[in-house]
Amino acid sequence: MRFVARRLALYVVIAWAAITINFLIPRMMPGDPVDLLVDRLKGQVDPAAITSLRQAFGLSDASLLNQYWDYLGNLFHGDLGRSISFYPTAVSDVIATTLPWTLGLIGVCTVISFVLGTSAGIIAAWKRGGWTDMLVPSTTFLHSIPYFWMALLLVFIFGVVLGWLPISGAYDTDLPPVLSGEFIGSVLYHALLPAITIVVSSIAGWLLGMRNMMITTLGEDYVTLAQAKGLSRMRVMTAYAARNAILPSFTGFALSLGFVVGGSMLTEVIFSYPGVGYTLYQAVQNEDFPLMQGLFLVISLSVLAANLLADLAYVLLDPRIRANASGAS
């Protein structure tokens, strides 16, 4: 329990540092959101309207410390300010609208690619020297292709030339966004091409990493001892070799889940998919600092949460860490 408490305390401090940096960076930059919004209007703006805008964006002439306490209070109540690009929509509402699309697409694809890649890596290492060795050069080739090139290639072949799949959007705009069979089918149909891009581009990395770790683990004494005891091949492969070889891959998987919230930006931009990555791209284009600030904060906290879950899962998966944690407590 002391190990868990120490890790929680550490991540609370890191989260506080991320929140503080997220507060300071926009205030260190020249100008503010109201100046940007007034410049876009390109006309005479009533000073009273400017004052109202500054209040709406949470800007004040108070001291930095008072602004910081107000920022923490607003953050505690879920108030991340108002977006310039989608004004007067609140940043939290914009994130709440885009986040499910990213979690649904990028999250599911990350899990699928991890499961398929690690499973194929285990089999390729266990049956090395056979036909599975042909997976290595092909997956290495796929791993070397930038995923945005893969996306453009698939768009050209299946969207433009063959016309089999849609090349933009998350669903048919003629359909009302309600939970119906037709709407869900349209969502899955539009997600198919970006999903293929993400899975094909990322599965190779999981396969190669797991295969290399599995080959190293198969040379350990405890695996040889398990084979000498006459245990079944499946039990040796899964309970002895794969269980220990998967630990580094699990760390990478936890980090990948953390970055899921950030989305695969270029993939979402290429397919105009309304996720967090595409929204962040729009915020950068429109110099929407409140939206960028909110998105960066959500992404940072998501990565921290994923790392914390990975640390806790390591204690359950690795008996050595569990023993050290028990001894320390």
CSV table of C-alpha atoms in Angstrom, one decimal:
chain,number,residue,atom,x,y,z
A,1,MET,CA,0.0,0.0,0.0
A,2,ARG,CA,2.9,2.4,0.7
A,3,PHE,CA,4.1,1.8,-2.9
A,4,VAL,CA,0.8,2.7,-4.3
A,5,ALA,CA,0.5,5.8,-2.0
A,6,ARG,CA,4.0,7.0,-3.1
A,7,ARG,CA,3.1,6.6,-6.7
A,8,LEU,CA,-0.1,8.4,-6.3
A,9,ALA,CA,1.6,11.3,-4.5
A,10,LEU,CA,4.3,11.5,-7.2
A,11,TYR,CA,1.6,11.7,-10.0
A,12,VAL,CA,-0.4,14.3,-8.0
A,13,VAL,CA,2.8,16.5,-7.9
A,14,ILE,CA,3.4,16.0,-11.7
A,15,ALA,CA,-0.3,16.8,-12.4
A,16,TRP,CA,0.0,20.0,-10.4
A,17,ALA,CA,3.2,20.9,-12.4
A,18,ALA,CA,1.4,20.2,-15.7
A,19,ILE,CA,-1.6,22.4,-14.6
A,20,THR,CA,0.7,25.2,-13.5
A,21,ILE,CA,2.7,25.1,-16.8
A,22,ASN,CA,-0.5,25.1,-18.7
A,23,PHE,CA,-1.6,28.2,-16.8
A,24,LEU,CA,1.7,30.1,-17.3
A,25,ILE,CA,2.5,29.5,-21.0
A,26,PRO,CA,-0.5,31.5,-22.5
A,27,ARG,CA,0.2,34.3,-20.1
A,28,MET,CA,3.9,34.5,-21.2
A,29,MET,CA,2.9,34.9,-24.8
A,30,PRO,CA,2.2,38.4,-26.3
A,31,GLY,CA,-1.4,39.5,-26.7
A,32,ASP,CA,-4.5,37.6,-25.5
A,33,PRO,CA,-7.5,35.9,-27.0
A,34,VAL,CA,-9.5,39.1,-27.0
A,35,ASP,CA,-6.9,41.0,-29.0
A,36,LEU,CA,-7.0,38.2,-31.6
A,37,LEU,CA,-10.8,38.2,-31.7
A,38,VAL,CA,-10.9,42.0,-32.2
A,39,ASP,CA,-8.2,41.9,-34.9
A,40,ARG,CA,-10.4,39.4,-36.8
A,41,LEU,CA,-13.4,41.7,-36.7
A,42,LYS,CA,-11.4,44.3,-38.6
A,43,GLY,CA,-13.5,47.2,-37.5
A,44,GLN,CA,-14.3,49.5,-34.6
A,45,VAL,CA,-15.2,47.6,-31.5
A,46,ASP,CA,-17.1,49.2,-28.6
A,47,PRO,CA,-14.8,49.3,-25.5
A,48,ALA,CA,-17.7,47.9,-23.4
A,49,ALA,CA,-17.9,44.9,-25.8
A,50,ILE,CA,-14.1,44.4,-25.3
A,51,THR,CA,-14.6,44.5,-21.5
A,52,SER,CA,-17.4,41.9,-21.8
A,53,LEU,CA,-15.2,39.7,-24.0
A,54,ARG,CA,-12.4,39.9,-21.5
A,55,GLN,CA,-14.8,38.8,-18.7
A,56,ALA,CA,-16.1,36.0,-20.9
A,57,PHE,CA,-12.6,34.7,-21.5
A,58,GLY,CA,-11.7,35.0,-17.8
A,59,LEU,CA,-9.0,37.7,-18.4
A,60,SER,CA,-8.4,40.3,-15.7
A,61,ASP,CA,-5.8,42.8,-14.5
A,62,ALA,CA,-5.4,41.1,-11.2
A,63,SER,CA,-2.1,39.8,-10.0
A,64,LEU,CA,-0.7,36.6,-11.4
A,65,LEU,CA,-1.2,34.8,-8.1
A,66,ASN,CA,-4.9,35.8,-8.0
A,67,GLN,CA,-5.3,34.8,-11.6
A,68,TYR,CA,-3.8,31.4,-10.7
A,69,TRP,CA,-6.2,30.8,-7.8
A,70,ASP,CA,-9.1,31.8,-10.1
A,71,TYR,CA,-7.8,29.4,-12.7
A,72,LEU,CA,-7.6,26.6,-10.2
A,73,GLY,CA,-11.1,27.3,-9.0
A,74,ASN,CA,-12.5,27.4,-12.6
A,75,LEU,CA,-10.6,24.2,-13.4
A,76,PHE,CA,-12.1,22.5,-10.3
A,77,HIS,CA,-15.6,23.4,-11.7
A,78,GLY,CA,-14.7,22.2,-15.2
A,79,ASP,CA,-14.5,25.7,-16.7
A,80,LEU,CA,-11.7,25.8,-19.2
A,81,GLY,CA,-12.7,29.1,-20.8
A,82,ARG,CA,-14.4,29.9,-24.1
A,83,SER,CA,-13.1,28.9,-27.5
A,84,ILE,CA,-12.3,31.6,-30.1
A,85,SER,CA,-12.9,29.3,-33.1
A,86,PHE,CA,-16.3,28.1,-31.8
A,87,TYR,CA,-17.2,31.3,-29.8
A,88,PRO,CA,-19.3,31.5,-27.6
A,89,THR,CA,-19.0,27.7,-27.0
A,90,ALA,CA,-17.1,26.7,-23.9
A,91,VAL,CA,-13.8,24.8,-24.4
A,92,SER,CA,-15.1,22.0,-22.2
A,93,ASP,CA,-18.1,21.6,-24.5
A,94,VAL,CA,-15.9,21.5,-27.5
A,95,ILE,CA,-13.7,18.8,-25.9
A,96,ALA,CA,-16.7,16.8,-24.8
A,97,THR,CA,-18.0,16.8,-28.3
A,98,THR,CA,-14.7,15.7,-30.0
A,99,LEU,CA,-13.3,13.4,-27.3
A,100,PRO,CA,-15.7,10.4,-27.9
A,101,TRP,CA,-14.8,10.3,-31.6
A,102,THR,CA,-11.1,10.0,-30.8
A,103,LEU,CA,-11.6,7.5,-28.0
A,104,GLY,CA,-13.9,5.4,-30.3
A,105,LEU,CA,-11.6,5.4,-33.3
A,106,ILE,CA,-8.0,5.8,-32.0
A,107,GLY,CA,-8.6,3.9,-28.7
A,108,VAL,CA,-10.2,0.9,-30.3
A,109,CYS,CA,-7.6,0.7,-33.1
A,110,THR,CA,-4.8,1.0,-30.5
A,111,VAL,CA,-6.2,-2.0,-28.6
A,112,ILE,CA,-6.7,-4.0,-31.8
A,113,SER,CA,-3.2,-3.4,-33.1
A,114,PHE,CA,-1.7,-4.2,-29.7
A,115,VAL,CA,-3.5,-7.5,-29.4
A,116,LEU,CA,-2.9,-8.6,-33.0
A,117,GLY,CA,0.7,-7.4,-33.0
A,118,THR,CA,1.8,-8.9,-29.7
A,119,SER,CA,0.0,-12.2,-30.5
A,120,ALA,CA,1.7,-12.4,-33.9
A,121,GLY,CA,5.0,-11.5,-32.2
A,122,ILE,CA,4.6,-14.4,-29.7
A,123,ILE,CA,3.9,-16.9,-32.5
A,124,ALA,CA,6.7,-15.6,-34.7
A,125,ALA,CA,9.2,-15.9,-31.9
A,126,TRP,CA,8.0,-19.4,-30.8
A,127,LYS,CA,8.1,-20.8,-34.3
A,128,ARG,CA,11.1,-18.9,-35.5
A,129,GLY,CA,13.1,-20.5,-38.3
A,130,GLY,CA,9.8,-21.4,-40.1
A,131,TRP,CA,7.3,-19.6,-42.3
A,132,THR,CA,6.7,-17.0,-39.6
A,133,ASP,CA,10.1,-15.4,-40.4
A,134,MET,CA,8.5,-14.0,-43.5
A,135,LEU,CA,6.6,-11.7,-41.3
A,136,VAL,CA,9.7,-9.8,-40.3
A,137,PRO,CA,10.7,-8.1,-43.6
A,138,SER,CA,7.1,-7.3,-44.5
A,139,THR,CA,6.3,-5.8,-41.1
A,140,THR,CA,9.6,-3.9,-41.1
A,141,PHE,CA,8.6,-2.4,-44.5
A,142,LEU,CA,5.2,-1.4,-43.1
A,143,HIS,CA,6.8,0.0,-40.0
A,144,SER,CA,9.1,2.2,-42.0
A,145,ILE,CA,6.2,3.9,-43.9
A,146,PRO,CA,5.0,7.1,-42.3
A,147,TYR,CA,1.3,6.6,-41.3
A,148,PHE,CA,0.2,9.7,-43.1
A,149,TRP,CA,1.6,8.4,-46.4
A,150,MET,CA,-0.2,5.2,-45.7
A,151,ALA,CA,-3.4,7.2,-45.1
A,152,LEU,CA,-3.0,9.1,-48.4
A,153,LEU,CA,-2.3,5.9,-50.3
A,154,LEU,CA,-5.4,4.2,-48.9
A,155,VAL,CA,-7.5,7.3,-49.6
A,156,PHE,CA,-6.3,7.4,-53.2
A,157,ILE,CA,-6.8,3.6,-53.9
A,158,PHE,CA,-10.0,2.8,-51.9
A,159,GLY,CA,-11.6,6.3,-51.9
A,160,VAL,CA,-10.7,7.9,-55.2
A,161,VAL,CA,-9.9,5.2,-57.6
A,162,LEU,CA,-12.2,2.4,-56.5
A,163,GLY,CA,-14.7,4.6,-54.6
A,164,TRP,CA,-15.4,1.8,-52.1
A,165,LEU,CA,-15.0,3.9,-48.9
A,166,PRO,CA,-15.7,7.5,-47.9
A,167,ILE,CA,-12.6,9.7,-47.6
A,168,SER,CA,-13.8,12.3,-45.0
A,169,GLY,CA,-16.2,12.9,-42.2
A,170,ALA,CA,-17.4,10.6,-39.3
A,171,TYR,CA,-20.8,9.8,-40.7
A,172,ASP,CA,-23.3,10.7,-43.4
A,173,THR,CA,-24.4,14.3,-42.6
A,174,ASP,CA,-27.9,13.5,-44.0
A,175,LEU,CA,-28.5,11.3,-41.0
A,176,PRO,CA,-29.5,12.6,-37.6
A,177,PRO,CA,-26.9,11.8,-34.9
A,178,VAL,CA,-29.0,9.5,-32.9
A,179,LEU,CA,-28.5,5.9,-31.6
A,180,SER,CA,-30.0,4.1,-34.5
A,181,GLY,CA,-28.8,1.1,-36.6
A,182,GLU,CA,-28.5,3.3,-39.7
A,183,PHE,CA,-26.4,6.0,-37.9
A,184,ILE,CA,-24.1,3.4,-36.2
A,185,GLY,CA,-23.6,1.7,-39.6
A,186,SER,CA,-22.7,5.0,-41.1
A,187,VAL,CA,-20.2,5.7,-38.3
A,188,LEU,CA,-18.5,2.3,-38.8
A,189,TYR,CA,-18.5,2.7,-42.5
A,190,HIS,CA,-16.8,6.1,-42.3
A,191,ALA,CA,-14.3,4.8,-39.6
A,192,LEU,CA,-13.2,1.8,-41.7
A,193,LEU,CA,-10.6,3.5,-43.8
A,194,PRO,CA,-8.9,5.5,-41.0
A,195,ALA,CA,-9.1,2.4,-38.8
A,196,ILE,CA,-7.3,0.3,-41.4
A,197,THR,CA,-4.6,3.0,-41.7
A,198,ILE,CA,-4.0,3.1,-37.9
A,199,VAL,CA,-3.9,-0.6,-37.4
A,200,VAL,CA,-1.7,-1.4,-40.4
A,201,SER,CA,0.7,1.4,-39.5
A,202,SER,CA,1.1,0.4,-35.8
A,203,ILE,CA,0.8,-3.4,-35.8
A,204,ALA,CA,4.3,-3.8,-37.1
A,205,GLY,CA,5.9,-2.1,-34.2
A,206,TRP,CA,4.1,-4.2,-31.7
A,207,LEU,CA,5.0,-7.4,-33.6
A,208,LEU,CA,8.7,-6.6,-34.0
A,209,GLY,CA,9.1,-5.5,-30.3
A,210,MET,CA,7.3,-8.5,-28.9
A,211,ARG,CA,9.2,-11.0,-31.2
A,212,ASN,CA,12.6,-9.6,-30.1
A,213,MET,CA,11.7,-9.7,-26.4
A,214,MET,CA,10.2,-13.2,-26.7
A,215,ILE,CA,13.3,-14.5,-28.4
A,216,THR,CA,15.4,-13.1,-25.5
A,217,THR,CA,13.1,-14.6,-22.9
A,218,LEU,CA,13.1,-18.0,-24.5
A,219,GLY,CA,16.8,-18.3,-23.7
A,220,GLU,CA,16.2,-17.8,-20.0
A,221,ASP,CA,16.8,-20.6,-17.5
A,222,TYR,CA,13.3,-20.7,-16.1
A,223,VAL,CA,11.9,-21.3,-19.6
A,224,THR,CA,14.4,-24.2,-20.1
A,225,LEU,CA,13.4,-25.6,-16.7
A,226,ALA,CA,9.7,-25.4,-17.5
A,227,GLN,CA,10.3,-27.3,-20.8
A,228,ALA,CA,12.4,-29.9,-18.9
A,229,LYS,CA,9.5,-30.5,-16.5
A,230,GLY,CA,7.4,-31.6,-19.4
A,231,LEU,CA,4.9,-28.8,-19.3
A,232,SER,CA,2.8,-28.3,-22.4
A,233,ARG,CA,4.1,-26.1,-25.1
A,234,MET,CA,1.2,-23.7,-24.8
A,235,ARG,CA,1.7,-23.3,-21.0
A,236,VAL,CA,5.5,-22.7,-21.5
A,237,MET,CA,4.8,-20.2,-24.3
A,238,THR,CA,2.1,-18.2,-22.5
A,239,ALA,CA,2.7,-18.5,-18.7
A,240,TYR,CA,6.5,-18.5,-18.7
A,241,ALA,CA,7.8,-16.8,-21.9
A,242,ALA,CA,5.1,-14.5,-23.1
A,243,ARG,CA,4.1,-13.3,-19.6
A,244,ASN,CA,7.6,-11.9,-18.9
A,245,ALA,CA,8.3,-10.8,-22.5
A,246,ILE,CA,5.2,-8.7,-22.6
A,247,LEU,CA,6.2,-6.3,-19.8
A,248,PRO,CA,8.1,-3.8,-22.0
A,249,SER,CA,5.4,-3.9,-24.6
A,250,PHE,CA,2.8,-3.3,-21.9
A,251,THR,CA,4.6,-0.1,-20.9
A,252,GLY,CA,4.5,1.1,-24.5
A,253,PHE,CA,0.8,0.1,-24.7
A,254,ALA,CA,0.0,2.2,-21.6
A,255,LEU,CA,1.8,5.2,-23.1
A,256,SER,CA,-0.1,4.7,-26.3
A,257,LEU,CA,-3.4,4.7,-24.4
A,258,GLY,CA,-2.4,8.0,-22.8
A,259,PHE,CA,-1.6,9.5,-26.2
A,260,VAL,CA,-4.9,8.2,-27.6
A,261,VAL,CA,-6.6,11.3,-26.2
A,262,GLY,CA,-4.3,13.4,-28.4
A,263,GLY,CA,-5.5,11.5,-31.3
A,264,SER,CA,-3.5,10.6,-34.4
A,265,MET,CA,-3.6,14.2,-35.6
A,266,LEU,CA,-2.4,13.8,-39.2
A,267,THR,CA,-4.7,10.8,-39.7
A,268,GLU,CA,-7.7,12.8,-38.4
A,269,VAL,CA,-6.7,15.8,-40.5
A,270,ILE,CA,-6.4,13.7,-43.7
A,271,PHE,CA,-9.8,12.1,-43.2
A,272,SER,CA,-11.4,15.3,-41.7
A,273,TYR,CA,-12.4,13.2,-38.7
A,274,PRO,CA,-13.9,15.3,-35.9
A,275,GLY,CA,-11.6,14.1,-33.1
A,276,VAL,CA,-9.3,15.8,-30.7
A,277,GLY,CA,-6.4,15.8,-33.2
A,278,TYR,CA,-8.4,17.5,-35.9
A,279,THR,CA,-9.8,20.0,-33.4
A,280,LEU,CA,-6.3,20.8,-32.1
A,281,TYR,CA,-5.2,21.4,-35.7
A,282,GLN,CA,-8.1,23.8,-36.2
A,283,ALA,CA,-7.2,25.5,-32.9
A,284,VAL,CA,-3.6,26.0,-34.1
A,285,GLN,CA,-4.8,27.4,-37.4
A,286,ASN,CA,-7.2,29.8,-35.8
A,287,GLU,CA,-4.8,30.8,-33.0
A,288,ASP,CA,-7.4,29.6,-30.5
A,289,PHE,CA,-5.3,29.7,-27.4
A,290,PRO,CA,-8.0,28.8,-24.9
A,291,LEU,CA,-8.9,25.7,-26.9
A,292,MET,CA,-5.3,24.7,-27.3
A,293,GLN,CA,-4.7,25.2,-23.6
A,294,GLY,CA,-7.7,23.0,-22.7
A,295,LEU,CA,-6.7,20.3,-25.2
A,296,PHE,CA,-3.0,20.2,-24.0
A,297,LEU,CA,-4.2,19.9,-20.4
A,298,VAL,CA,-6.5,17.0,-21.2
A,299,ILE,CA,-3.8,15.3,-23.2
A,300,SER,CA,-1.2,15.8,-20.4
A,301,LEU,CA,-3.5,14.4,-17.7
A,302,SER,CA,-4.5,11.5,-19.9
A,303,VAL,CA,-0.8,10.5,-20.3
A,304,LEU,CA,-0.2,10.8,-16.6
A,305,ALA,CA,-3.3,8.6,-15.8
A,306,ALA,CA,-2.1,6.0,-18.3
A,307,ASN,CA,1.4,5.9,-16.7
A,308,LEU,CA,-0.2,5.5,-13.3
A,309,LEU,CA,-2.3,2.6,-14.4
A,310,ALA,CA,0.8,1.1,-16.0
A,311,ASP,CA,2.8,1.3,-12.8
A,312,LEU,CA,-0.1,-0.3,-10.8
A,313,ALA,CA,-0.5,-3.0,-13.4
A,314,TYR,CA,3.2,-3.7,-13.3
A,315,VAL,CA,2.9,-4.6,-9.6
A,316,LEU,CA,0.2,-7.2,-10.5
A,317,LEU,CA,2.1,-8.6,-13.5
A,318,ASP,CA,5.6,-8.8,-12.2
A,319,PRO,CA,6.1,-10.8,-9.0
A,320,ARG,CA,9.6,-9.2,-8.5
A,321,ILE,CA,8.2,-5.7,-8.3
A,322,ARG,CA,5.3,-6.9,-6.0
A,323,ALA,CA,7.9,-8.5,-3.7
A,324,ASN,CA,10.0,-5.4,-3.6
A,325,ALA,CA,6.9,-3.2,-2.9
A,326,SER,CA,5.9,-5.5,-0.1
A,327,GLY,CA,9.4,-5.5,1.4
A,328,ALA,CA,9.6,-1.7,1.2
A,329,SER,CA,6.2,-1.3,3.0
